[in-house]
Amino acid sequence: MNATTTTSRRGAPARRARSLLLVAALGLAAGLVPGTERLAHAQVAAAIGRPLPAADLPAGTVLVRVVDGDFSKTPSATEVTLLVDGVARTATTDGEGRATFSGVAAGASLQAKLVGPAGEVVSQVFPAPSSGGVRLMLTTKPLAEAGAAGAAAAEPTDGSQHPGAGPAAAGGMPEPRQMSGQPRPEMADPPGSLTVRLTYDDFGDATPPAQQPVALVGYGADGKVTLQRLTSDAAGRVVATGLDVSGGTAYYALAKLARGPSFDRVMSVPILMGGETGVRVILSGDKRTSSEPGVDDYARLDNQVPGTPVGRVAVGLISKNSDQGGTMTLVDAETGQALGTQPIGPTQIGRVEIRGQFGTAAANPDVPAGTLEVLAGGGTGGSRQAVDGVLLAVMAEEPAEGAPPPPTATTDSAGRARFALAPGRYRVLASLSGTDVKSEPFTVGAEGLRLALGFIWREGATPRVAAFDGIDGNTQLVVYAEAKLGGQVYRSLPFQPVPDRGSSATVLAYPRVTFQFGLSGSAEDKYLGFQGRFTLANLSWIPYRHGPDGLLIKLPRGFVGAVVADKDQQLVTADKAEGFRIRRPLAPGGASFDGAFSLRIEGGVTRWDWDLPWGAEDSQLAIQQTPGLIVDVPAGVRSTTERNGLGMAFYVVRNLDIGPGQRMAMKVRGLPVPPAWKIWLPRLAGLLVLGLLTGGLIIAVRARRSDGPPAAEQAKVDARVAALLEELIGIDSAAAPDAERRGRVVAELERLWPASSRGRAAA
């Protein structure tokens, strides 16, 4: 690669984190257009059990996140096993569902596993990287798929109770609450129609929510916002018709269902309509008899900050690049009028994406008897320092009735805080910049204890917050937040404020579209072929329309033979002249597909020259090693040689980060040069007689050369080569080619070709 390729690891973990956050939020969405119905779920499901390199983690660290079939459910105290070269190590997940393993040797063979309700869950087998750590996700249950219920789990069309309703059993009907917000195609409904059914987690409810307002918000690719007001009928249903079937509008269905003193805020994930069927979606609150706090579908898509006062909307702005600030506006989605505008200050750089974990409390002679010392440290992954300002609270495992509040302290400049404790069992709670960490229980006795607390973070733009007060949650108001920064506009999800609690919203100020690839290549005769995955992320809740001809992913100059995997051909087409084309607008979350192409090998060299209008983030390229292979790599680009599961060696470049509008250029040298007879053979196929005549002419001419062999000997060799070529063509043309016979012919051709007239001419 030449100097036009840039690599920067700074910020790559952030891109992975916010990409996964958005994709996870969209992972429940049903892409209801050809090829996109599995899109959002596939992006998330593809990450399950697959290692993700993490340069922000210390070397030798494996961080396993466990979810319970849903990204909002992160079980704690789940035992995770990591096999390190076949030797088992175990760790228990914390309150955020994370289990951490450290000190793993580079190159060790790893596999993570746990025991779920249905049996053992295992990851791929993967090598420990030579630098940085690894993140991995496992789920105890099958990941809830957008529209996963499909026809088998479809709501009853006659309003009756489905046989097997109630707690979902294997193969049974999921309860409405499990399906809430997940759209599905309905063949019986006309294209452009959306049916929304309201329920209190009961398909057999004799009195479903009737005369209930439902809001349908549309985010158009042209930037327009629409809102339809609908009212449910006696069956709890509303039907919207005439919706955009081009994929250029993302629809969001919202409702507030009163339940006792609380409100269940229910809403759908983005819905993109297709041109073949209608769509149905259930919006379900909790059961009427439930005493649980109000459920919140909005919180599945955008994290809610606990304790936000009633009547307040707190909007967080998360940005990628530094800026000079701008404004944040809360907008009435129905009228387009501003309900309030707040200034946003310039970017502030600080700790972001903070992760923390306690070690194990251990006796320490330097700590006084009956004392617990917490020692906090952390850094960006490559450095470590004492961390001050960490708020700590020590909680008794079984507090006595009337016990005083738990003792608290803040770490000092050395990262240290001490507590004098009575004998007993305790846990420590820690909080740093909004990140909360809980220790495992430990026992305080006569000895002093030391408890290590480690944090990892990234230096980046810290969230900026704008607060809007006096927002009435007793109305059917629908709002969204909009940030204006440097001439660009960024928008949050639409949502409804509720009367019993405040609301939070997030605006991502990131490039609209980002590109990522993971390709592997190998040489075959005259071509260096590549195949792998291409991903375009749409980091917005709004569909992205590039133009009337769709979105073109150009391939390197001079490519040939572009093909798209069968499973993705309804989403992507191969443009033989330019690359791959996505015809429909890019849905929120984006799209991934598998494809392949080739570049010519000329004289053992392949030139790669690729224009990247969106750049490339955290991408990877691997080329199968052959003797003498050389890939030109500029300073700053790290490469390794790795082996796959079959033992084949590959030249690998990971973590490629290339800026938007740049090009990726490289030269691959030392590639195999195919035998000359392989080049001649296709020219002879179908033209054998002409080939033989030409061969005879060459023989006649070469026979006169003084430096060649005797004419009779040359003619004999050339005649034999011509006969072998004819025989080889016959073998390859047969319905069932004889592999053994072909091998003998090829071996003789390899031996005779250098002495033949054609071989001498080619040389």
PDB file of C-alpha atoms in Angstrom, residues 390-396 405-411 419 426-431 437-439:
ATOM      1  CA  VAL A 390     -13.905   7.113  41.899  1.00  0.00           C
ATOM      2  CA  LEU A 391     -16.967   7.066  44.162  1.00  0.00           C
ATOM      3  CA  LEU A 392     -17.072   3.921  46.320  1.00  0.00           C
ATOM      4  CA  ALA A 393     -19.751   2.462  48.582  1.00  0.00           C
ATOM      5  CA  VAL A 394     -19.339  -0.668  50.720  1.00  0.00           C
ATOM      6  CA  MET A 395     -22.544  -2.694  50.992  1.00  0.00           C
ATOM      7  CA  ALA A 396     -23.140  -5.429  53.574  1.00  0.00           C
ATOM      8  CA  PRO A 405     -26.172   3.877  55.487  1.00  0.00           C
ATOM      9  CA  PRO A 406     -23.241   2.155  53.772  1.00  0.00           C
ATOM     10  CA  PRO A 407     -19.924   3.943  54.123  1.00  0.00           C
ATOM     11  CA  THR A 408     -18.728   5.855  51.067  1.00  0.00           C
ATOM     12  CA  ALA A 409     -15.419   7.343  49.991  1.00  0.00           C
ATOM     13  CA  THR A 410     -13.700   8.760  46.927  1.00  0.00           C
ATOM     14  CA  THR A 411     -10.306   7.590  45.710  1.00  0.00           C
ATOM     15  CA  PHE A 419     -12.728   1.585  54.926  1.00  0.00           C
ATOM     16  CA  TYR A 426     -19.479  -7.210  51.803  1.00  0.00           C
ATOM     17  CA  ARG A 427     -19.532  -5.957  48.220  1.00  0.00           C
ATOM     18  CA  VAL A 428     -18.121  -2.722  46.851  1.00  0.00           C
ATOM     19  CA  LEU A 429     -19.961  -0.519  44.373  1.00  0.00           C
ATOM     20  CA  ALA A 430     -17.853   1.879  42.286  1.00  0.00           C
ATOM     21  CA  SER A 431     -18.868   4.683  39.949  1.00  0.00           C
ATOM     22  CA  VAL A 437     -19.006  -1.552  38.698  1.00  0.00           C
ATOM     23  CA  LYS A 438     -19.842  -4.079  41.420  1.00  0.00           C
ATOM     24  CA  SER A 439     -17.374  -6.430  43.104  1.00  0.00           C
TER      25      SER A 439
END
